[in-house]
PDB file of N, CA and C in Angstrom:
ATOM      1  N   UNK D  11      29.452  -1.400  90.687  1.00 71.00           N
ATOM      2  CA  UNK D  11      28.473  -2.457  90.591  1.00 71.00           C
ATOM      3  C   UNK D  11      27.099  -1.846  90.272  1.00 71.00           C
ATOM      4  N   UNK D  12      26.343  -2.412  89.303  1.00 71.00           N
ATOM      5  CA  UNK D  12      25.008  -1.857  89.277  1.00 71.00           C
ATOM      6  C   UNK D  12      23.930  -2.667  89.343  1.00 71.00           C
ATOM      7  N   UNK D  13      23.208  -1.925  90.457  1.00 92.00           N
ATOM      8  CA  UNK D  13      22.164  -1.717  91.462  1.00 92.00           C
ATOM      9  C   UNK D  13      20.640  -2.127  90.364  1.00 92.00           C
ATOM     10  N   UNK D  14      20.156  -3.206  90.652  1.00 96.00           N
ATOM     11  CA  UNK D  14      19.139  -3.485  89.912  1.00 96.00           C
ATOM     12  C   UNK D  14      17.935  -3.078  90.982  1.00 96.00           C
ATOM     13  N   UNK D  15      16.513  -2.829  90.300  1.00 97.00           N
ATOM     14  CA  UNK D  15      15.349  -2.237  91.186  1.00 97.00           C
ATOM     15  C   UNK D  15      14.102  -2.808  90.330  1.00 97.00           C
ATOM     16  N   UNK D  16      12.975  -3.047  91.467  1.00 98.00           N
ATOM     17  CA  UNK D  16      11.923  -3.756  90.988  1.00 98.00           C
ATOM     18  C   UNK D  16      11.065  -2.820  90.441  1.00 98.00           C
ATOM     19  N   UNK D  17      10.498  -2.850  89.195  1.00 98.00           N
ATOM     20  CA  UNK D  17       9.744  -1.955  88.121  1.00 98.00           C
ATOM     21  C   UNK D  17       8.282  -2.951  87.588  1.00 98.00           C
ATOM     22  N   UNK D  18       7.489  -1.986  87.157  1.00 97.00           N
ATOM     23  CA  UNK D  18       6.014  -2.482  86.482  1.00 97.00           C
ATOM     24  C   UNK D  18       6.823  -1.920  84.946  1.00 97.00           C
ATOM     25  N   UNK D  19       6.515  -2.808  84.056  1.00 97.00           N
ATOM     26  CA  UNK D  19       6.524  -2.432  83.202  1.00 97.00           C
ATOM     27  C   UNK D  19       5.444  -2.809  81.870  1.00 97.00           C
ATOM     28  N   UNK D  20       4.770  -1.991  81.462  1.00 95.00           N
ATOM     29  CA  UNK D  20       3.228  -1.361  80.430  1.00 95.00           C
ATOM     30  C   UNK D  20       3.579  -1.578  79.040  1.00 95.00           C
ATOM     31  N   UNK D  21       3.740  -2.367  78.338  1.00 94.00           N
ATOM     32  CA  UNK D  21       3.253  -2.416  77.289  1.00 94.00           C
ATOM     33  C   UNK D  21       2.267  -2.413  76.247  1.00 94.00           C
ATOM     34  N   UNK D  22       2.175  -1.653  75.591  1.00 92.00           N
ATOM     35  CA  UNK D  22       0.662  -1.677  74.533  1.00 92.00           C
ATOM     36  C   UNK D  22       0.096  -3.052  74.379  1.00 92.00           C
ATOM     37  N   UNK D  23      -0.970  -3.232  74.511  1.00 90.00           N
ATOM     38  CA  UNK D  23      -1.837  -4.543  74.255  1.00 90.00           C
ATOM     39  C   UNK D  23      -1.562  -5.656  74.999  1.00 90.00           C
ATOM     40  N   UNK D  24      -0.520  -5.618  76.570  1.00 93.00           N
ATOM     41  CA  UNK D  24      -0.016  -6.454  77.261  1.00 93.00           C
ATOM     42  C   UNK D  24      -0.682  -5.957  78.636  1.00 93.00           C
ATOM     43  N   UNK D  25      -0.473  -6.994  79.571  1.00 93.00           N
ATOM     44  CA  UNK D  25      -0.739  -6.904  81.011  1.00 93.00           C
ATOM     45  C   UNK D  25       0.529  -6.369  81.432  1.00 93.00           C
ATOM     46  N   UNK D  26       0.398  -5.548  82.130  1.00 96.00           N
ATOM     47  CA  UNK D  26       1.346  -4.947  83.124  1.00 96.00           C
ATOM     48  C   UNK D  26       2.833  -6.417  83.665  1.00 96.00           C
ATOM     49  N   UNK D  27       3.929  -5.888  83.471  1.00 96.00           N
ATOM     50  CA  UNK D  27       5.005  -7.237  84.118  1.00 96.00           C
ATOM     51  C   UNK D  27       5.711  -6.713  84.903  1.00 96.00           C
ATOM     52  N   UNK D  28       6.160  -7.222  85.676  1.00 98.00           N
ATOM     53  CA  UNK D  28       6.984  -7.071  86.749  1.00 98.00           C
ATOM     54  C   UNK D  28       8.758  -7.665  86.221  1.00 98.00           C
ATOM     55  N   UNK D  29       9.557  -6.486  86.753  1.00 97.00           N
ATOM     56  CA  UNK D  29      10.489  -7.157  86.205  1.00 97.00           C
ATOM     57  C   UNK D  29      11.804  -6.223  86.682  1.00 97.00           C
ATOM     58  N   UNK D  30      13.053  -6.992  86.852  1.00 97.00           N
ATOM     59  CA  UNK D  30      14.350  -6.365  87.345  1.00 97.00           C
ATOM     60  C   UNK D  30      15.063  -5.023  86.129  1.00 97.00           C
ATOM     61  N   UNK D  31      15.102  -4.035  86.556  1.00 96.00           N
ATOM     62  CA  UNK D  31      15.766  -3.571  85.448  1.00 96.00           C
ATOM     63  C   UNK D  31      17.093  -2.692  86.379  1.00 96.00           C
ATOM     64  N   UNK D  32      18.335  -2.229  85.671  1.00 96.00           N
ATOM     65  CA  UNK D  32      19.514  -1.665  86.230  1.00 96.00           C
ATOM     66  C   UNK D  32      18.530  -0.316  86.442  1.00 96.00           C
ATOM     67  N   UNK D  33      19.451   0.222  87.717  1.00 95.00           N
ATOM     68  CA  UNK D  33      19.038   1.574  88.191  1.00 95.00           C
ATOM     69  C   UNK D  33      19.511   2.746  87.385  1.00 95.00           C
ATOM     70  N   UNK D  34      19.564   2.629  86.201  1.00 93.00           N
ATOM     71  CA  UNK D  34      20.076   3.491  85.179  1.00 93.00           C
ATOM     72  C   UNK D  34      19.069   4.173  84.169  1.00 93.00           C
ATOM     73  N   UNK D  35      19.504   5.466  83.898  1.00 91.00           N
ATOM     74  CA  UNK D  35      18.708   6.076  83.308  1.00 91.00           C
ATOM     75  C   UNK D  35      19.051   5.398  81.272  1.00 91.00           C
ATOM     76  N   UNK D  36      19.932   4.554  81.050  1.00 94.00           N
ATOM     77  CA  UNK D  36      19.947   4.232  80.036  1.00 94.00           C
ATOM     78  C   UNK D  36      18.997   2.981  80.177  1.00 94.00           C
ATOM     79  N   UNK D  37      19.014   2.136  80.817  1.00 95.00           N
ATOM     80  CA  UNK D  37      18.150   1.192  80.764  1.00 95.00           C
ATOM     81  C   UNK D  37      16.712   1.293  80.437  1.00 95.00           C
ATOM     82  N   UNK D  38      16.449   2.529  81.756  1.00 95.00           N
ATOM     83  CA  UNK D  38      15.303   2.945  81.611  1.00 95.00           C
ATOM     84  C   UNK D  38      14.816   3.023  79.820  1.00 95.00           C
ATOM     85  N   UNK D  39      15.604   3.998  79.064  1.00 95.00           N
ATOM     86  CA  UNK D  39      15.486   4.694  77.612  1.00 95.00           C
ATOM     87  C   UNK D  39      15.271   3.660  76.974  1.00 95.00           C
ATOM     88  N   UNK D  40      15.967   2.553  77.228  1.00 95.00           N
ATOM     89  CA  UNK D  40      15.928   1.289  75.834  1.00 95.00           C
ATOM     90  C   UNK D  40      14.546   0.546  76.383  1.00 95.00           C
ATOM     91  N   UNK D  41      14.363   0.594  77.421  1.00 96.00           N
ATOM     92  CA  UNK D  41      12.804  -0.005  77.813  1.00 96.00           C
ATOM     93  C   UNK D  41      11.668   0.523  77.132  1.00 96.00           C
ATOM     94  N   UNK D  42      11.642   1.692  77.028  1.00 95.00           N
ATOM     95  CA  UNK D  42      10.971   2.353  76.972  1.00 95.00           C
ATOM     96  C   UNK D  42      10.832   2.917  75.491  1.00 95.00           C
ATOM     97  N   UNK D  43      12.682   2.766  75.063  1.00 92.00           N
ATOM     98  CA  UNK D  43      12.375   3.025  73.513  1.00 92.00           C
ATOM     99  C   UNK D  43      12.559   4.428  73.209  1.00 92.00           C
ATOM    100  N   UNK D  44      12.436   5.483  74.335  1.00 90.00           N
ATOM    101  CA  UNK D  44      12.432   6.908  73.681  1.00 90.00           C
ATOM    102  C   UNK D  44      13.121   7.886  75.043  1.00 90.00           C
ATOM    103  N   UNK D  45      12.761   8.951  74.821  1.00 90.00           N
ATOM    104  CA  UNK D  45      13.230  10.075  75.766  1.00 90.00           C
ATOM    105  C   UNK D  45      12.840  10.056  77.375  1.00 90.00           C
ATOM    106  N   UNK D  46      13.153  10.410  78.011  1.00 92.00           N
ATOM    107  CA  UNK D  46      12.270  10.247  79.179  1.00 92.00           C
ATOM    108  C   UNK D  46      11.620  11.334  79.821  1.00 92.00           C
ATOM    109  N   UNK D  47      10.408  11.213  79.877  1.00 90.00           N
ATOM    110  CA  UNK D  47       9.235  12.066  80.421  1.00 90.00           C
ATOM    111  C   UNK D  47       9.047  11.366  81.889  1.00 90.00           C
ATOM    112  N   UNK D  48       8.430  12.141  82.984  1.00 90.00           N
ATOM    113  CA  UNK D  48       8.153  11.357  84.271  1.00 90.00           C
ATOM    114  C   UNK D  48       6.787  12.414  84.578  1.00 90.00           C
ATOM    115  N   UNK D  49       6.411  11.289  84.928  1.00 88.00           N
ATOM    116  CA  UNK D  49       4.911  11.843  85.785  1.00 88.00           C
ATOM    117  C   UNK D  49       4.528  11.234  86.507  1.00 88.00           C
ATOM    118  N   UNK D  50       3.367  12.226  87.527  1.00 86.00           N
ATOM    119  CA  UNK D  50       3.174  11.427  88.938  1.00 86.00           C
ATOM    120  C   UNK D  50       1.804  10.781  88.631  1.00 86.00           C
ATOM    121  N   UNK D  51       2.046  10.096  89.757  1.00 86.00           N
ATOM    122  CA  UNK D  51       1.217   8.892  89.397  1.00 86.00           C
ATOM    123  C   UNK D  51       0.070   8.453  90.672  1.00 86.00           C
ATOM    124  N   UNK D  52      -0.812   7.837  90.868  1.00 84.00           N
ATOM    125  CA  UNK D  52      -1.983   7.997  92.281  1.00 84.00           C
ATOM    126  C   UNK D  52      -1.535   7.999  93.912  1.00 84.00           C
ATOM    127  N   UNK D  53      -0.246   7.078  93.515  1.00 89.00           N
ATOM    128  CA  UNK D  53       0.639   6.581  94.712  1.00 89.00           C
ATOM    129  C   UNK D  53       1.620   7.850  94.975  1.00 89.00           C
ATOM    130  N   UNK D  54       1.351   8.460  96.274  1.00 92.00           N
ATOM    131  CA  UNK D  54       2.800   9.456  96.467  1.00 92.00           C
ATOM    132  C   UNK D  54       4.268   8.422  96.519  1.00 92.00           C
ATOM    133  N   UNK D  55       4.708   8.911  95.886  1.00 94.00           N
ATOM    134  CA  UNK D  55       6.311   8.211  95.724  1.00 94.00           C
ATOM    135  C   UNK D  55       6.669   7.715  94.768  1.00 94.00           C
ATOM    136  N   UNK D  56       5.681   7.396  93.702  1.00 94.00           N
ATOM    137  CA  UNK D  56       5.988   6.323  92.282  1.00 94.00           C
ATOM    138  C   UNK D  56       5.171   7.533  91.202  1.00 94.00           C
ATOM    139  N   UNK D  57       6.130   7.095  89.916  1.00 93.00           N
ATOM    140  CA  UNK D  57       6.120   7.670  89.141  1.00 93.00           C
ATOM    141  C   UNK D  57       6.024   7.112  87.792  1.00 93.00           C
ATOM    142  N   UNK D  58       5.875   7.346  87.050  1.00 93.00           N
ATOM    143  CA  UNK D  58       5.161   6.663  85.680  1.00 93.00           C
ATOM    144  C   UNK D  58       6.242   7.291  85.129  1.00 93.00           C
ATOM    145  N   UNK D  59       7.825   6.330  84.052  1.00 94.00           N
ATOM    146  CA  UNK D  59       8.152   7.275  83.292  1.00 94.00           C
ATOM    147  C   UNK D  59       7.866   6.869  82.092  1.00 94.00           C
ATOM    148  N   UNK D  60       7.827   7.758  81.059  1.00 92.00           N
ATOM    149  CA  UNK D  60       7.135   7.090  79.835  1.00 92.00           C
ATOM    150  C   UNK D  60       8.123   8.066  78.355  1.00 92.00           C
ATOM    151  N   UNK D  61       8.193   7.526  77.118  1.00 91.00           N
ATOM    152  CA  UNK D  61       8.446   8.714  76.024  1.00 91.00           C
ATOM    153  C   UNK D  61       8.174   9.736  76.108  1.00 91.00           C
ATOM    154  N   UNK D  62       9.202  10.818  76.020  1.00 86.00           N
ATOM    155  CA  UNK D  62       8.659  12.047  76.143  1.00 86.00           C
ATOM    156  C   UNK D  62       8.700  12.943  74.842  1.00 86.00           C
ATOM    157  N   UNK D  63       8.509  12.077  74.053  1.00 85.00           N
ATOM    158  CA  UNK D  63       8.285  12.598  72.495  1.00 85.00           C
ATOM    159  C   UNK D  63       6.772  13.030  72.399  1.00 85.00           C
ATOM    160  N   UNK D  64       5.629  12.210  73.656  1.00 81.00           N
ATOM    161  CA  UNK D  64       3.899  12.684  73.449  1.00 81.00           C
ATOM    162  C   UNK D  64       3.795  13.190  74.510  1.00 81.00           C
ATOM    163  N   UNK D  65       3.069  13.938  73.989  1.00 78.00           N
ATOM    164  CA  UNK D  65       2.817  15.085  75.164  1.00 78.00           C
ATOM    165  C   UNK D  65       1.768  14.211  76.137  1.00 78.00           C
ATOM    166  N   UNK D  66       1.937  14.485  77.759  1.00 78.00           N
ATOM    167  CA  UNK D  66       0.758  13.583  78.337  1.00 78.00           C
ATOM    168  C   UNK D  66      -0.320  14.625  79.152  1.00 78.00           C
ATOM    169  N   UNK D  67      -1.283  14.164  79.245  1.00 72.00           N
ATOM    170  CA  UNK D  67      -2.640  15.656  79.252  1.00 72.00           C
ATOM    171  C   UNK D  67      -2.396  15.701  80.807  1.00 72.00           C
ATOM    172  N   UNK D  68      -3.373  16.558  81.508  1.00 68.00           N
ATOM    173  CA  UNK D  68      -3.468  16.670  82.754  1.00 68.00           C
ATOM    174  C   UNK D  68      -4.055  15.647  83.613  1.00 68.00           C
ATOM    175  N   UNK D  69      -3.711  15.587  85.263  1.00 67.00           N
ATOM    176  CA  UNK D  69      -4.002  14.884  85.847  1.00 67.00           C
ATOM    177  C   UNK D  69      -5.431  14.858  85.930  1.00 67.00           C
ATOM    178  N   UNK D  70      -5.934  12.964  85.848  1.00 70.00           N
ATOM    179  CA  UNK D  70      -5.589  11.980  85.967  1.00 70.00           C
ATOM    180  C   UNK D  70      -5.069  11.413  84.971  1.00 70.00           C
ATOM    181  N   UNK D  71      -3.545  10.748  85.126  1.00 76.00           N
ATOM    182  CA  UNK D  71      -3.476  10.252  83.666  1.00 76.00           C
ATOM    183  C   UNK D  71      -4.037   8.548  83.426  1.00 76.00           C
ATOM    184  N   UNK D  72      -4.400   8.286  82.526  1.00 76.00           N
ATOM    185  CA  UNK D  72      -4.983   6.951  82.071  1.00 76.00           C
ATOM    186  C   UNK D  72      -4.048   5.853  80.956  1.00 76.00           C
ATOM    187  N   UNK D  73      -4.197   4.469  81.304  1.00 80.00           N
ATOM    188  CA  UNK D  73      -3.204   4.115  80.406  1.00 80.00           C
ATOM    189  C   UNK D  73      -3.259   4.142  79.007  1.00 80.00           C
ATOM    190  N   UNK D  74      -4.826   4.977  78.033  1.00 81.00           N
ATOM    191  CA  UNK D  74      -4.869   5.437  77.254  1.00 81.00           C
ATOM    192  C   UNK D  74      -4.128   6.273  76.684  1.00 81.00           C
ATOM    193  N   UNK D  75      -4.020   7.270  77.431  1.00 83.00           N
ATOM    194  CA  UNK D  75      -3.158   8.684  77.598  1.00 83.00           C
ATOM    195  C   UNK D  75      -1.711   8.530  77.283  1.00 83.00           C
ATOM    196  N   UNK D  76      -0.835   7.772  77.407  1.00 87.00           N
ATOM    197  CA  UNK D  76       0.415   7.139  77.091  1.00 87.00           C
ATOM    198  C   UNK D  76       0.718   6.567  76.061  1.00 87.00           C
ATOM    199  N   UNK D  77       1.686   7.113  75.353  1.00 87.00           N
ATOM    200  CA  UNK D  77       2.038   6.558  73.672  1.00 87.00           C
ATOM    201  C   UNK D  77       2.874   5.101  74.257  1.00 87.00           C
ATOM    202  N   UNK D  78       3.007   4.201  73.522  1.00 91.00           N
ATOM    203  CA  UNK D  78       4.114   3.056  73.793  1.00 91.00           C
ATOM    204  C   UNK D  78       4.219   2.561  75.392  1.00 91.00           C
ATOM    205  N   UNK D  79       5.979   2.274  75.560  1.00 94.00           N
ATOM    206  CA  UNK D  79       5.555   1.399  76.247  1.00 94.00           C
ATOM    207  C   UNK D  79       5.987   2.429  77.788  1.00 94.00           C
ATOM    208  N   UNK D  80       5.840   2.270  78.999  1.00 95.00           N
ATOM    209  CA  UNK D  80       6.246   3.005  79.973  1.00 95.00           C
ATOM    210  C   UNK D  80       6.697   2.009  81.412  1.00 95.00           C
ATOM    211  N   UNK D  81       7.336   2.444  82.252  1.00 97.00           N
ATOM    212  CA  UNK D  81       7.778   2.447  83.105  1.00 97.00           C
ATOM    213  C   UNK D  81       6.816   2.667  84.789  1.00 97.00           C
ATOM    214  N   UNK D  82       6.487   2.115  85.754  1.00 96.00           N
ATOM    215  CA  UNK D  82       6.385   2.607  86.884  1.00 96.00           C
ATOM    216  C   UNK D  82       7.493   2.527  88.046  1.00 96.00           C
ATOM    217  N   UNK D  83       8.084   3.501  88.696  1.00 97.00           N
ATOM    218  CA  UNK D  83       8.832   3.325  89.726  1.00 97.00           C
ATOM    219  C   UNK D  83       8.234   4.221  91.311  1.00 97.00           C
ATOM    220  N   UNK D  84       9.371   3.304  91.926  1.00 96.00           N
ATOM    221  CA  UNK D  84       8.971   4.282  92.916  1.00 96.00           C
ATOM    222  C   UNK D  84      10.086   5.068  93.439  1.00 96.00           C
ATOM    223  N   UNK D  85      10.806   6.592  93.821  1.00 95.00           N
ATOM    224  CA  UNK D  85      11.585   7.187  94.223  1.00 95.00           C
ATOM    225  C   UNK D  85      11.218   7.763  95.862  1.00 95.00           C
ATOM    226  N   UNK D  86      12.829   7.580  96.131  1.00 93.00           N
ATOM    227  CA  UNK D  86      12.958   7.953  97.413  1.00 93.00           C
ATOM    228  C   UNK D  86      13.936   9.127  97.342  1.00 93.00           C
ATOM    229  N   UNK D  87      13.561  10.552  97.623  1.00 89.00           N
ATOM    230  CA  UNK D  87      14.040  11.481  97.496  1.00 89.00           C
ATOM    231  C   UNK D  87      14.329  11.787  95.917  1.00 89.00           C
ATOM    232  N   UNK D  88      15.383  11.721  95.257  1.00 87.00           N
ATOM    233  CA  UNK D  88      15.332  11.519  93.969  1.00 87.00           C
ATOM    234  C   UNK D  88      15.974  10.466  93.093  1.00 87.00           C
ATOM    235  N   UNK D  89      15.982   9.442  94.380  1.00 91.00           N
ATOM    236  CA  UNK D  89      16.847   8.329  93.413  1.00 91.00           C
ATOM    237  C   UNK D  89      15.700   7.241  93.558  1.00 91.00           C
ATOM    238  N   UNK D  90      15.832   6.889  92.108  1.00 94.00           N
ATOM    239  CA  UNK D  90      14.913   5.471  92.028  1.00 94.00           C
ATOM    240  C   UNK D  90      14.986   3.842  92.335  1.00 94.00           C
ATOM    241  N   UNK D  91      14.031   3.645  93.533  1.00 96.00           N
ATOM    242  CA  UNK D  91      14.207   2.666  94.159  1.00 96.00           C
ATOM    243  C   UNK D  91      12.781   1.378  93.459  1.00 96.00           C
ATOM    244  N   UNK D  92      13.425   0.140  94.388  1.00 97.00           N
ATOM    245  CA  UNK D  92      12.305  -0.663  93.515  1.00 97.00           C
ATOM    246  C   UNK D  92      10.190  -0.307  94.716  1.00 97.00           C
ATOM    247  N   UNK D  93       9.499  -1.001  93.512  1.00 97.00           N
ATOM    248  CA  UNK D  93       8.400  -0.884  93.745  1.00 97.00           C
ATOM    249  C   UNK D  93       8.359  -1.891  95.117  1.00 97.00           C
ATOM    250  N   UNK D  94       6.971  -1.656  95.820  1.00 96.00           N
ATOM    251  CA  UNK D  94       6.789  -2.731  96.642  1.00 96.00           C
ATOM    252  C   UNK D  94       5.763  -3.437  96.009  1.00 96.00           C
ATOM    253  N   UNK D  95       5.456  -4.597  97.163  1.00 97.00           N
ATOM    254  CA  UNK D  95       4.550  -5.574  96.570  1.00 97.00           C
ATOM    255  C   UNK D  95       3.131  -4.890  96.951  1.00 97.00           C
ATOM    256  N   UNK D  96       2.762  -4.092  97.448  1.00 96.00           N
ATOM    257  CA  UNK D  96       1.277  -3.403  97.525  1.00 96.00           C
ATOM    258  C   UNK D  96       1.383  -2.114  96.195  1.00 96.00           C
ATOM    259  N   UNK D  97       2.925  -1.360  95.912  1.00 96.00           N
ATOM    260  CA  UNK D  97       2.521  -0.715  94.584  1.00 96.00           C
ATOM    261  C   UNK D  97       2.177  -1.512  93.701  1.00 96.00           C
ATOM    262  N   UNK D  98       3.014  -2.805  93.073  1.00 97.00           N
ATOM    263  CA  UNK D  98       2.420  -3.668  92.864  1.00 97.00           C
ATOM    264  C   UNK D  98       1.144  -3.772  91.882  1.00 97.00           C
ATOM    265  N   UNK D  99       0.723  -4.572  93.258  1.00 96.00           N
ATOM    266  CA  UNK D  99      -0.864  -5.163  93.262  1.00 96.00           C
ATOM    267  C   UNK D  99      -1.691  -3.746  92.499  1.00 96.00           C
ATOM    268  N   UNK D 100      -1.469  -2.661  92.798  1.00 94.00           N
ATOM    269  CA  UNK D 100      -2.390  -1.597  92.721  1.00 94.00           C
ATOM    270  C   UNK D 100      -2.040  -1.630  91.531  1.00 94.00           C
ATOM    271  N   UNK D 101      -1.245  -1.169  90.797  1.00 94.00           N
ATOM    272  CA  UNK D 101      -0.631  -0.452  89.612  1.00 94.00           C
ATOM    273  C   UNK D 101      -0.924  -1.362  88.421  1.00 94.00           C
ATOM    274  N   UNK D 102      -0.750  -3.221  88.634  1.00 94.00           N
ATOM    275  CA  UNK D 102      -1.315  -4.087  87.651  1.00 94.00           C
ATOM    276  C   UNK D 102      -2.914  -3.751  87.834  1.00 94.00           C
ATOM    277  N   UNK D 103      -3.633  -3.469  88.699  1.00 92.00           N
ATOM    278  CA  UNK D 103      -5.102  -3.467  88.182  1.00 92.00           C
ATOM    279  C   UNK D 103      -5.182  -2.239  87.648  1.00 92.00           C
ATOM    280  N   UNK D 104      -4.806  -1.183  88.243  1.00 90.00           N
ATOM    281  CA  UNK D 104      -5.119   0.314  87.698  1.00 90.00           C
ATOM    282  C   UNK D 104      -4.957   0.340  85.924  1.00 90.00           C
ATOM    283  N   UNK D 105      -3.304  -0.527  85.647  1.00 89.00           N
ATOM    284  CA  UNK D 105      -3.266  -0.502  84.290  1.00 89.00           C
ATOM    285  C   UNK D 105      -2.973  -1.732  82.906  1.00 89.00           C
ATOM    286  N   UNK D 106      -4.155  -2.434  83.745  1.00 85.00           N
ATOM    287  CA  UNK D 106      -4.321  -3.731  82.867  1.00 85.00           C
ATOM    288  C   UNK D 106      -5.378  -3.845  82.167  1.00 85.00           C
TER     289      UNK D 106
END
């Protein structure tokens, strides 16, 4: 059975959406459109994954800084679980 998890998801020229995606690393790819790159992100535990075809500069990253479209999650140990409603709140203002 597969395990769906709550995600932010960033599109170019869009507001940040909230939305169910499978706990799969293919899902992730077609969201996203490309390879997968992961980086950390302000929140300990959540992670920004994004194309990893552009290189992304050093911390802090900005939603400038990111080619296309990307991913926020949050992981528990190394498996990816859904966001809460306070990552959330933070993560639509940080990148809207």
């Amino acid at each position: 059975m597969v395990k769906w998890i709550t995600v932010l998801v960033v599109e170019p020229g869009k507001a940040p959406d909230v939305r169910e995606l499978p706990n799969n690393l293919k899902a992730f790819e077609l969201t996203i459109q490309g390879y997968i790159e992961t980086a950390e992100t302000i929140r300990p535990g959540c992670l920004i994954v994004c194309d990893g075809n552009y290189p992304l500069p050093q911390k802090p990253i900005k939603r400038a800084d990111i080619q296309g479209t990307f991913i926020i999650i949050r992981v528990d140990n190394t498996e990816p679980v859904s966001l809460n409603e306070e990552d959330i709140n933070i993560f639509s203002e940080v990148f809207k």
